[in-house]
């Protein structure tokens, strides 16, 4: 059956769009990958309970946990309580604690399920931070909480640290202290200021080479406590520069939502593993592609995953920090939640033209799992903007 709907264009008109995509089949059992693949998962808001969405957003825990089962069934590990779940942009530390506790408990009910949890300093307001010791104490609080429930940490970049640090030595001190206390290996997280403007100058410098030297120093001094590092700078040459200099046994996790396909495949010498927010939105396609790569079928890997890249670049376009809206939009279109709303009302951060482009690109990338449902929901959504 042909599916057609009217979608808006930049010139103020609306024109018919006919869907062409084919949904990706689901595996009967979780596939095996030859890349470690973390999907950074979003949380589902509870709009009927959301009396103060900007300050105290309500979370639909049952649907949030169901989405984690969806990701585990496709072979992914989960990066929990990360910026994809709106840490620091709607989900505060109190909500993150419940998310971490619930997800770690849920993982124990699923054979083979795995996850690591974001450890940051977001309960410490940058403006209230007076010293490096304040930052250390904040990281310690969150790491202790994660480990209390049996979790492993992903050491998220800290706005508070970026505010008070005066040199690379401050970063070396903070990271060395926290890593020395960790029970298990930790994933470091290099998040560029395109994702969070408050992280400008992280690692003690706005110069990439100087920042890279700081990171490598930290890794060299703490390599026994580091599983790997996620780098999210949206510039593949910078990721390759880091990847080529990592010591043996320390993994590079791509967080490059613009260039992940080529970085995961690698250059024949080295490759990146993955810790990606876009895998939340394109999970069936990413799962199929990674399974093909593990089976030595690089051609099918490229054929499946490369069409998702233009979609990802649209979702993560500037202002990049609002990418969460596009991720949740696709979760709604694909039936993983019954409504399109985000904690703190973040759905308003993007406009109808952005969402219409996401719809078209998702269809062309075969990412709409149920085209009929997606079309009905997109028609209703466009109707809010006067498009019949």
mmCIF file of C-alpha atoms in Angstrom:
data_model
loop_
_atom_site.group_PDB
_atom_site.id
_atom_site.type_symbol
_atom_site.label_atom_id
_atom_site.label_comp_id
_atom_site.label_asym_id
_atom_site.label_seq_id
_atom_site.Cartn_x
_atom_site.Cartn_y
_atom_site.Cartn_z
ATOM 1 C CA UNK A 1 0.000 0.000 0.000
ATOM 2 C CA UNK A 2 1.341 3.400 -0.990
ATOM 3 C CA UNK A 3 1.597 5.882 1.889
ATOM 4 C CA UNK A 4 1.533 9.593 1.086
ATOM 5 C CA UNK A 5 1.204 12.689 3.264
ATOM 6 C CA UNK A 6 1.742 16.409 2.955
ATOM 7 C CA UNK A 7 4.939 17.759 4.501
ATOM 8 C CA UNK A 8 6.109 21.367 4.805
ATOM 9 C CA UNK A 9 8.938 22.920 2.817
ATOM 10 C CA UNK A 10 11.239 25.836 3.624
ATOM 11 C CA UNK A 11 9.412 28.144 1.200
ATOM 12 C CA UNK A 12 6.258 28.011 3.305
ATOM 13 C CA UNK A 13 4.385 25.549 1.114
ATOM 14 C CA UNK A 14 3.448 21.927 1.685
ATOM 15 C CA UNK A 15 3.926 19.142 -0.833
ATOM 16 C CA UNK A 16 3.017 15.456 -1.007
ATOM 17 C CA UNK A 17 5.658 12.967 0.116
ATOM 18 C CA UNK A 18 5.344 9.264 -0.711
ATOM 19 C CA UNK A 19 7.178 6.795 1.488
ATOM 20 C CA UNK A 20 9.729 4.475 -0.119
ATOM 21 C CA UNK A 21 11.402 2.726 2.812
ATOM 22 C CA UNK A 22 11.324 -0.899 3.904
ATOM 23 C CA UNK A 23 11.485 -1.749 7.629
ATOM 24 C CA UNK A 24 14.546 -3.689 8.785
ATOM 25 C CA UNK A 25 13.772 -7.176 10.032
ATOM 26 C CA UNK A 26 14.396 -7.958 13.708
ATOM 27 C CA UNK A 27 16.735 -10.770 14.781
ATOM 28 C CA UNK A 28 15.171 -13.732 16.577
ATOM 29 C CA UNK A 29 17.940 -13.635 19.185
ATOM 30 C CA UNK A 30 20.384 -10.881 20.130
ATOM 31 C CA UNK A 31 23.179 -10.914 17.508
ATOM 32 C CA UNK A 32 26.888 -11.115 18.241
ATOM 33 C CA UNK A 33 29.053 -8.133 17.252
ATOM 34 C CA UNK A 34 32.812 -7.816 16.801
ATOM 35 C CA UNK A 35 32.580 -4.219 17.970
ATOM 36 C CA UNK A 36 31.526 -3.151 21.445
ATOM 37 C CA UNK A 37 28.372 -1.132 20.850
ATOM 38 C CA UNK A 38 26.762 1.018 23.512
ATOM 39 C CA UNK A 39 23.476 2.717 22.683
ATOM 40 C CA UNK A 40 22.949 5.827 24.790
ATOM 41 C CA UNK A 41 19.284 5.528 25.707
ATOM 42 C CA UNK A 42 16.680 8.244 26.253
ATOM 43 C CA UNK A 43 14.070 8.429 28.977
ATOM 44 C CA UNK A 44 10.330 8.628 28.331
ATOM 45 C CA UNK A 45 8.438 11.459 29.986
ATOM 46 C CA UNK A 46 5.033 11.031 31.614
ATOM 47 C CA UNK A 47 3.055 14.006 30.264
ATOM 48 C CA UNK A 48 -0.131 13.296 32.238
ATOM 49 C CA UNK A 49 1.891 13.527 35.463
ATOM 50 C CA UNK A 50 4.071 16.402 34.335
ATOM 51 C CA UNK A 51 2.870 19.276 36.510
ATOM 52 C CA UNK A 52 6.233 21.103 36.467
ATOM 53 C CA UNK A 53 8.017 19.805 33.336
ATOM 54 C CA UNK A 54 10.788 22.415 33.247
ATOM 55 C CA UNK A 55 11.924 21.889 36.824
ATOM 56 C CA UNK A 56 10.671 18.472 37.958
ATOM 57 C CA UNK A 57 9.829 16.407 34.878
ATOM 58 C CA UNK A 58 7.887 13.215 35.442
ATOM 59 C CA UNK A 59 9.251 9.985 33.960
ATOM 60 C CA UNK A 60 7.281 7.009 32.641
ATOM 61 C CA UNK A 61 9.470 4.320 34.163
ATOM 62 C CA UNK A 62 7.688 1.308 32.659
ATOM 63 C CA UNK A 63 8.034 2.586 29.100
ATOM 64 C CA UNK A 64 11.576 3.772 29.768
ATOM 65 C CA UNK A 65 12.555 0.269 30.907
ATOM 66 C CA UNK A 66 10.718 -1.337 27.976
ATOM 67 C CA UNK A 67 12.880 0.679 25.612
ATOM 68 C CA UNK A 68 16.002 -0.707 27.272
ATOM 69 C CA UNK A 69 14.681 -4.233 26.632
ATOM 70 C CA UNK A 70 14.267 -3.223 22.971
ATOM 71 C CA UNK A 71 17.954 -2.233 22.803
ATOM 72 C CA UNK A 72 19.191 -5.330 24.633
ATOM 73 C CA UNK A 73 17.157 -7.564 22.282
ATOM 74 C CA UNK A 74 19.119 -6.081 19.379
ATOM 75 C CA UNK A 75 22.499 -6.890 20.928
ATOM 76 C CA UNK A 76 23.423 -3.496 22.344
ATOM 77 C CA UNK A 77 24.975 -2.581 25.622
ATOM 78 C CA UNK A 78 23.368 0.496 27.139
ATOM 79 C CA UNK A 79 25.060 3.722 28.132
ATOM 80 C CA UNK A 80 22.687 4.797 30.862
ATOM 81 C CA UNK A 81 21.910 8.226 32.311
ATOM 82 C CA UNK A 82 23.946 10.063 29.682
ATOM 83 C CA UNK A 83 23.199 13.320 27.887
ATOM 84 C CA UNK A 84 20.805 11.386 25.613
ATOM 85 C CA UNK A 85 18.561 11.028 28.672
ATOM 86 C CA UNK A 86 18.871 14.808 29.164
ATOM 87 C CA UNK A 87 21.312 14.794 32.039
ATOM 88 C CA UNK A 88 21.771 18.453 32.889
ATOM 89 C CA UNK A 89 19.006 19.465 30.454
ATOM 90 C CA UNK A 90 15.850 18.201 32.124
ATOM 91 C CA UNK A 91 16.937 15.119 34.067
ATOM 92 C CA UNK A 92 18.661 16.076 37.304
ATOM 93 C CA UNK A 93 20.721 13.911 39.611
ATOM 94 C CA UNK A 94 17.687 12.853 41.668
ATOM 95 C CA UNK A 95 15.969 11.474 38.577
ATOM 96 C CA UNK A 96 19.228 10.021 37.297
ATOM 97 C CA UNK A 97 19.657 8.069 40.532
ATOM 98 C CA UNK A 98 16.308 6.366 40.067
ATOM 99 C CA UNK A 99 17.061 5.718 36.396
ATOM 100 C CA UNK A 100 20.414 4.122 37.268
ATOM 101 C CA UNK A 101 18.954 2.016 40.065
ATOM 102 C CA UNK A 102 16.039 0.794 37.965
ATOM 103 C CA UNK A 103 18.159 0.010 34.899
ATOM 104 C CA UNK A 104 20.780 -1.919 36.847
ATOM 105 C CA UNK A 105 18.023 -3.980 38.473
ATOM 106 C CA UNK A 106 16.323 -4.532 35.114
ATOM 107 C CA UNK A 107 19.557 -5.690 33.491
ATOM 108 C CA UNK A 108 19.798 -8.517 36.027
ATOM 109 C CA UNK A 109 16.552 -9.958 34.633
ATOM 110 C CA UNK A 110 17.906 -10.228 31.065
ATOM 111 C CA UNK A 111 20.499 -12.817 30.106
ATOM 112 C CA UNK A 112 23.550 -11.136 28.635
ATOM 113 C CA UNK A 113 22.283 -7.597 29.276
ATOM 114 C CA UNK A 114 24.984 -5.078 30.062
ATOM 115 C CA UNK A 115 25.182 -1.376 30.768
ATOM 116 C CA UNK A 116 27.419 1.324 32.142
ATOM 117 C CA UNK A 117 26.176 4.455 33.868
ATOM 118 C CA UNK A 118 27.014 8.099 33.530
ATOM 119 C CA UNK A 119 28.979 9.494 36.464
ATOM 120 C CA UNK A 120 29.190 13.269 36.534
ATOM 121 C CA UNK A 121 28.936 16.337 38.710
ATOM 122 C CA UNK A 122 25.586 17.714 37.577
ATOM 123 C CA UNK A 123 24.211 17.966 41.113
ATOM 124 C CA UNK A 124 26.931 20.585 41.691
ATOM 125 C CA UNK A 125 26.006 23.886 40.060
ATOM 126 C CA UNK A 126 29.015 25.319 38.203
ATOM 127 C CA UNK A 127 28.370 28.728 39.761
ATOM 128 C CA UNK A 128 28.574 27.185 43.234
ATOM 129 C CA UNK A 129 31.846 25.402 42.551
ATOM 130 C CA UNK A 130 34.717 26.927 44.482
ATOM 131 C CA UNK A 131 37.558 24.450 44.059
ATOM 132 C CA UNK A 132 38.856 21.315 42.385
ATOM 133 C CA UNK A 133 38.079 19.480 45.621
ATOM 134 C CA UNK A 134 34.394 20.346 45.155
ATOM 135 C CA UNK A 135 34.503 18.648 41.759
ATOM 136 C CA UNK A 136 36.270 15.580 43.148
ATOM 137 C CA UNK A 137 33.673 15.242 45.903
ATOM 138 C CA UNK A 138 30.834 15.498 43.384
ATOM 139 C CA UNK A 139 32.307 12.784 41.154
ATOM 140 C CA UNK A 140 32.873 10.594 44.218
ATOM 141 C CA UNK A 141 29.216 10.934 45.223
ATOM 142 C CA UNK A 142 27.965 9.735 41.860
ATOM 143 C CA UNK A 143 30.524 6.958 41.390
ATOM 144 C CA UNK A 144 29.746 5.625 44.850
ATOM 145 C CA UNK A 145 26.047 5.539 44.009
ATOM 146 C CA UNK A 146 26.572 3.653 40.734
ATOM 147 C CA UNK A 147 28.917 1.139 42.323
ATOM 148 C CA UNK A 148 26.590 0.612 45.299
ATOM 149 C CA UNK A 149 24.109 -0.979 42.898
ATOM 150 C CA UNK A 150 26.754 -2.981 41.057
ATOM 151 C CA UNK A 151 27.236 -0.623 38.138
ATOM 152 C CA UNK A 152 30.237 0.510 36.115
ATOM 153 C CA UNK A 153 30.924 4.153 35.415
ATOM 154 C CA UNK A 154 31.198 6.330 32.346
ATOM 155 C CA UNK A 155 33.018 9.423 33.605
ATOM 156 C CA UNK A 156 31.099 12.251 31.985
ATOM 157 C CA UNK A 157 32.605 15.647 31.276
ATOM 158 C CA UNK A 158 31.962 18.141 34.074
ATOM 159 C CA UNK A 159 30.693 21.674 33.608
ATOM 160 C CA UNK A 160 31.895 22.458 37.123
ATOM 161 C CA UNK A 161 35.411 21.258 36.324
ATOM 162 C CA UNK A 162 35.478 23.282 33.107
ATOM 163 C CA UNK A 163 34.572 26.358 35.154
ATOM 164 C CA UNK A 164 37.179 26.097 37.921
ATOM 165 C CA UNK A 165 40.106 24.326 36.245
ATOM 166 C CA UNK A 166 42.990 26.622 35.363
ATOM 167 C CA UNK A 167 45.296 24.122 33.633
ATOM 168 C CA UNK A 168 45.630 20.574 32.340
ATOM 169 C CA UNK A 169 47.098 19.646 35.728
ATOM 170 C CA UNK A 170 43.703 20.208 37.339
ATOM 171 C CA UNK A 171 42.129 17.668 34.987
ATOM 172 C CA UNK A 172 44.960 15.218 35.631
ATOM 173 C CA UNK A 173 44.402 15.577 39.369
ATOM 174 C CA UNK A 174 40.627 15.124 39.256
ATOM 175 C CA UNK A 175 40.593 12.193 36.853
ATOM 176 C CA UNK A 176 43.513 10.493 38.593
ATOM 177 C CA UNK A 177 41.754 10.720 41.941
ATOM 178 C CA UNK A 178 38.436 9.316 40.700
ATOM 179 C CA UNK A 179 39.970 6.569 38.573
ATOM 180 C CA UNK A 180 42.123 5.418 41.485
ATOM 181 C CA UNK A 181 38.949 4.806 43.492
ATOM 182 C CA UNK A 182 36.923 3.013 40.814
ATOM 183 C CA UNK A 183 36.207 -0.662 41.467
ATOM 184 C CA UNK A 184 35.919 -1.529 37.767
ATOM 185 C CA UNK A 185 37.284 -0.092 34.571
ATOM 186 C CA UNK A 186 35.740 3.212 33.548
ATOM 187 C CA UNK A 187 34.932 4.737 30.153
ATOM 188 C CA UNK A 188 36.082 8.344 29.794
ATOM 189 C CA UNK A 189 33.896 10.799 27.902
ATOM 190 C CA UNK A 190 35.292 13.598 25.737
ATOM 191 C CA UNK A 191 32.275 15.707 24.825
ATOM 192 C CA UNK A 192 32.808 18.690 22.562
ATOM 193 C CA UNK A 193 31.350 22.111 23.187
ATOM 194 C CA UNK A 194 29.036 21.700 20.189
ATOM 195 C CA UNK A 195 27.124 19.293 22.479
ATOM 196 C CA UNK A 196 27.496 21.521 25.538
ATOM 197 C CA UNK A 197 28.865 25.064 25.201
ATOM 198 C CA UNK A 198 29.807 25.054 28.887
ATOM 199 C CA UNK A 199 32.532 22.496 28.132
ATOM 200 C CA UNK A 200 34.611 24.851 25.988
ATOM 201 C CA UNK A 201 38.305 24.479 26.781
ATOM 202 C CA UNK A 202 37.902 21.063 28.393
ATOM 203 C CA UNK A 203 41.147 19.259 29.261
ATOM 204 C CA UNK A 204 42.713 22.651 29.928
ATOM 205 C CA UNK A 205 42.892 24.059 26.404
ATOM 206 C CA UNK A 206 40.821 25.058 23.382
ATOM 207 C CA UNK A 207 43.671 23.767 21.217
ATOM 208 C CA UNK A 208 42.990 20.184 20.163
ATOM 209 C CA UNK A 209 46.607 19.002 20.287
ATOM 210 C CA UNK A 210 47.094 20.334 23.795
ATOM 211 C CA UNK A 211 43.820 18.818 24.952
ATOM 212 C CA UNK A 212 44.815 15.523 23.348
ATOM 213 C CA UNK A 213 48.122 15.525 25.214
ATOM 214 C CA UNK A 214 46.248 15.994 28.496
ATOM 215 C CA UNK A 215 43.858 13.118 27.772
ATOM 216 C CA UNK A 216 46.662 10.782 26.764
ATOM 217 C CA UNK A 217 48.554 11.693 29.913
ATOM 218 C CA UNK A 218 45.543 10.755 32.035
ATOM 219 C CA UNK A 219 45.093 7.500 30.144
ATOM 220 C CA UNK A 220 48.772 6.590 30.359
ATOM 221 C CA UNK A 221 48.843 7.133 34.112
ATOM 222 C CA UNK A 222 45.582 5.234 34.743
ATOM 223 C CA UNK A 223 45.379 2.714 31.911
ATOM 224 C CA UNK A 224 44.590 -0.211 34.231
ATOM 225 C CA UNK A 225 41.402 1.576 35.287
ATOM 226 C CA UNK A 226 40.219 2.650 31.833
ATOM 227 C CA UNK A 227 38.197 0.486 29.425
ATOM 228 C CA UNK A 228 38.308 3.183 26.773
ATOM 229 C CA UNK A 229 37.374 6.726 25.867
ATOM 230 C CA UNK A 230 34.385 8.042 23.976
ATOM 231 C CA UNK A 231 35.188 11.045 21.799
ATOM 232 C CA UNK A 232 32.388 13.260 20.484
ATOM 233 C CA UNK A 233 33.888 16.097 18.474
ATOM 234 C CA UNK A 234 32.065 15.461 15.163
ATOM 235 C CA UNK A 235 35.384 15.517 13.305
ATOM 236 C CA UNK A 236 36.651 12.109 12.256
ATOM 237 C CA UNK A 237 40.279 13.226 11.839
ATOM 238 C CA UNK A 238 40.435 14.154 15.510
ATOM 239 C CA UNK A 239 39.042 10.792 16.555
ATOM 240 C CA UNK A 240 41.577 8.984 14.388
ATOM 241 C CA UNK A 241 44.358 11.089 15.909
ATOM 242 C CA UNK A 242 43.285 9.967 19.379
ATOM 243 C CA UNK A 243 42.679 6.374 18.305
ATOM 244 C CA UNK A 244 46.117 6.010 16.760
ATOM 245 C CA UNK A 245 47.826 7.123 19.972
ATOM 246 C CA UNK A 246 45.879 5.067 22.502
ATOM 247 C CA UNK A 247 47.912 2.453 24.387
ATOM 248 C CA UNK A 248 47.160 -1.177 23.667
ATOM 249 C CA UNK A 249 44.139 -2.423 25.586
ATOM 250 C CA UNK A 250 42.426 0.978 25.795
ATOM 251 C CA UNK A 251 39.515 1.234 23.382
ATOM 252 C CA UNK A 252 38.299 4.154 21.315
ATOM 253 C CA UNK A 253 34.513 4.525 21.360
ATOM 254 C CA UNK A 254 33.179 6.729 18.605
ATOM 255 C CA UNK A 255 30.676 9.308 19.698
ATOM 256 C CA UNK A 256 30.811 10.946 16.267
ATOM 257 C CA UNK A 257 27.205 11.036 15.129
ATOM 258 C CA UNK A 258 28.330 12.486 11.777
ATOM 259 C CA UNK A 259 30.956 9.914 10.726
ATOM 260 C CA UNK A 260 30.335 6.748 12.754
ATOM 261 C CA UNK A 261 29.958 4.372 9.809
ATOM 262 C CA UNK A 262 33.525 4.766 8.533
ATOM 263 C CA UNK A 263 35.000 5.008 12.032
ATOM 264 C CA UNK A 264 33.381 1.751 13.158
ATOM 265 C CA UNK A 265 34.467 -0.065 10.006
ATOM 266 C CA UNK A 266 38.022 1.239 10.474
ATOM 267 C CA UNK A 267 40.934 1.843 8.158
ATOM 268 C CA UNK A 268 42.293 -1.695 8.026
ATOM 269 C CA UNK A 269 44.661 -1.044 10.918
ATOM 270 C CA UNK A 270 42.458 0.293 13.656
ATOM 271 C CA UNK A 271 38.734 0.750 14.197
ATOM 272 C CA UNK A 272 36.470 2.431 16.699
ATOM 273 C CA UNK A 273 33.921 0.791 18.916
ATOM 274 C CA UNK A 274 30.714 2.738 19.536
ATOM 275 C CA UNK A 275 28.941 4.707 22.218
ATOM 276 C CA UNK A 276 26.332 6.617 20.288
ATOM 277 C CA UNK A 277 23.119 8.502 20.881
ATOM 278 C CA UNK A 278 22.003 7.844 17.308
ATOM 279 C CA UNK A 279 21.895 4.093 18.013
ATOM 280 C CA UNK A 280 18.857 4.841 20.195
ATOM 281 C CA UNK A 281 17.029 6.074 17.091
ATOM 282 C CA UNK A 282 18.300 3.622 14.453
ATOM 283 C CA UNK A 283 18.774 0.528 16.597
ATOM 284 C CA UNK A 284 17.415 -2.167 14.211
ATOM 285 C CA UNK A 285 19.531 -0.875 11.313
ATOM 286 C CA UNK A 286 22.645 -0.492 13.439
ATOM 287 C CA UNK A 287 22.149 -3.971 14.875
ATOM 288 C CA UNK A 288 21.830 -5.564 11.435
ATOM 289 C CA UNK A 289 24.827 -3.650 10.123
ATOM 290 C CA UNK A 290 27.044 -4.596 13.065
ATOM 291 C CA UNK A 291 26.021 -8.244 12.785
ATOM 292 C CA UNK A 292 26.962 -8.225 9.095
ATOM 293 C CA UNK A 293 30.325 -6.649 9.894
ATOM 294 C CA UNK A 294 30.983 -9.349 12.486
ATOM 295 C CA UNK A 295 30.255 -11.957 9.811
ATOM 296 C CA UNK A 296 32.784 -10.402 7.442
ATOM 297 C CA UNK A 297 30.168 -8.807 5.199
ATOM 298 C CA UNK A 298 31.428 -5.221 5.043
ATOM 299 C CA UNK A 299 29.433 -4.531 1.884
ATOM 300 C CA UNK A 300 26.092 -5.134 3.598
ATOM 301 C CA UNK A 301 27.328 -3.294 6.685
ATOM 302 C CA UNK A 302 27.835 -0.201 4.537
ATOM 303 C CA UNK A 303 24.595 -0.663 2.614
ATOM 304 C CA UNK A 304 22.572 -0.767 5.831
ATOM 305 C CA UNK A 305 24.325 1.791 8.010
ATOM 306 C CA UNK A 306 25.401 4.469 5.530
ATOM 307 C CA UNK A 307 21.799 5.608 4.755
ATOM 308 C CA UNK A 308 21.369 6.352 8.467
ATOM 309 C CA UNK A 309 24.210 8.894 8.438
ATOM 310 C CA UNK A 310 22.322 11.745 6.683
ATOM 311 C CA UNK A 311 19.498 11.189 9.168
ATOM 312 C CA UNK A 312 21.931 11.371 12.073
ATOM 313 C CA UNK A 313 23.520 14.541 10.734
ATOM 314 C CA UNK A 314 20.080 16.153 10.566
ATOM 315 C CA UNK A 315 19.191 15.068 14.118
ATOM 316 C CA UNK A 316 22.536 16.334 15.451
ATOM 317 C CA UNK A 317 22.683 19.561 13.446
ATOM 318 C CA UNK A 318 23.429 22.802 15.288
ATOM 319 C CA UNK A 319 22.422 23.625 17.966
ATOM 320 C CA UNK A 320 23.642 20.079 18.540
ATOM 321 C CA UNK A 321 22.634 19.882 22.200
ATOM 322 C CA UNK A 322 18.983 19.699 21.099
ATOM 323 C CA UNK A 323 19.457 16.386 19.292
ATOM 324 C CA UNK A 324 17.412 14.652 22.013
ATOM 325 C CA UNK A 325 14.249 15.990 20.404
ATOM 326 C CA UNK A 326 14.907 14.109 17.168
ATOM 327 C CA UNK A 327 15.799 10.893 18.978
ATOM 328 C CA UNK A 328 12.525 10.918 20.911
ATOM 329 C CA UNK A 329 10.573 11.975 17.812
ATOM 330 C CA UNK A 330 11.645 8.749 16.111
ATOM 331 C CA UNK A 331 10.863 6.703 19.211
ATOM 332 C CA UNK A 332 7.334 8.109 19.034
ATOM 333 C CA UNK A 333 6.975 7.551 15.285
ATOM 334 C CA UNK A 334 8.142 3.958 15.742
ATOM 335 C CA UNK A 335 5.667 3.191 18.515
ATOM 336 C CA UNK A 336 8.052 2.944 21.455
ATOM 337 C CA UNK A 337 6.015 5.591 23.290
ATOM 338 C CA UNK A 338 2.491 6.884 22.910
ATOM 339 C CA UNK A 339 3.275 10.608 22.844
ATOM 340 C CA UNK A 340 5.861 13.081 21.626
ATOM 341 C CA UNK A 341 7.042 14.948 24.684
ATOM 342 C CA UNK A 342 10.395 15.235 26.451
ATOM 343 C CA UNK A 343 11.479 16.184 29.953
ATOM 344 C CA UNK A 344 11.648 19.971 30.275
ATOM 345 C CA UNK A 345 9.507 20.339 27.151
ATOM 346 C CA UNK A 346 12.570 19.829 24.959
ATOM 347 C CA UNK A 347 10.415 18.937 21.945
ATOM 348 C CA UNK A 348 9.979 22.694 21.443
ATOM 349 C CA UNK A 349 13.724 23.073 20.759
ATOM 350 C CA UNK A 350 13.220 22.083 17.110
ATOM 351 C CA UNK A 351 10.734 23.294 14.514
ATOM 352 C CA UNK A 352 8.356 21.573 12.117
ATOM 353 C CA UNK A 353 10.760 21.813 9.167
ATOM 354 C CA UNK A 354 13.399 19.944 11.162
ATOM 355 C CA UNK A 355 10.934 17.204 12.084
ATOM 356 C CA UNK A 356 9.671 16.929 8.519
ATOM 357 C CA UNK A 357 13.249 16.441 7.307
ATOM 358 C CA UNK A 358 13.768 13.761 9.947
ATOM 359 C CA UNK A 359 10.646 11.956 8.728
ATOM 360 C CA UNK A 360 11.821 11.971 5.106
ATOM 361 C CA UNK A 361 15.369 10.888 5.957
ATOM 362 C CA UNK A 362 14.161 8.182 8.346
ATOM 363 C CA UNK A 363 11.975 6.739 5.605
ATOM 364 C CA UNK A 364 14.831 6.850 3.090
ATOM 365 C CA UNK A 365 17.132 5.149 5.617
ATOM 366 C CA UNK A 366 14.592 2.355 6.292
ATOM 367 C CA UNK A 367 14.359 3.464 9.913
ATOM 368 C CA UNK A 368 10.551 3.722 10.151
ATOM 369 C CA UNK A 369 9.708 0.360 11.713
ATOM 370 C CA UNK A 370 5.966 0.662 11.121
ATOM 371 C CA UNK A 371 5.424 3.034 8.175
ATOM 372 C CA UNK A 372 1.644 3.060 8.548
ATOM 373 C CA UNK A 373 1.821 4.101 12.217
ATOM 374 C CA UNK A 374 4.580 6.609 11.509
ATOM 375 C CA UNK A 375 2.552 8.188 8.700
ATOM 376 C CA UNK A 376 -0.573 8.508 10.843
ATOM 377 C CA UNK A 377 1.394 10.130 13.643
ATOM 378 C CA UNK A 378 3.260 12.459 11.298
ATOM 379 C CA UNK A 379 -0.043 13.560 9.720
ATOM 380 C CA UNK A 380 -1.418 14.384 13.167
ATOM 381 C CA UNK A 381 1.756 16.232 14.089
ATOM 382 C CA UNK A 382 1.801 18.247 10.861
ATOM 383 C CA UNK A 383 -1.850 19.094 11.404
ATOM 384 C CA UNK A 384 -0.928 21.007 14.546
ATOM 385 C CA UNK A 385 0.977 23.368 12.231
ATOM 386 C CA UNK A 386 -1.995 23.788 9.868
ATOM 387 C CA UNK A 387 -0.943 21.195 7.282
ATOM 388 C CA UNK A 388 -3.912 19.116 6.142
#
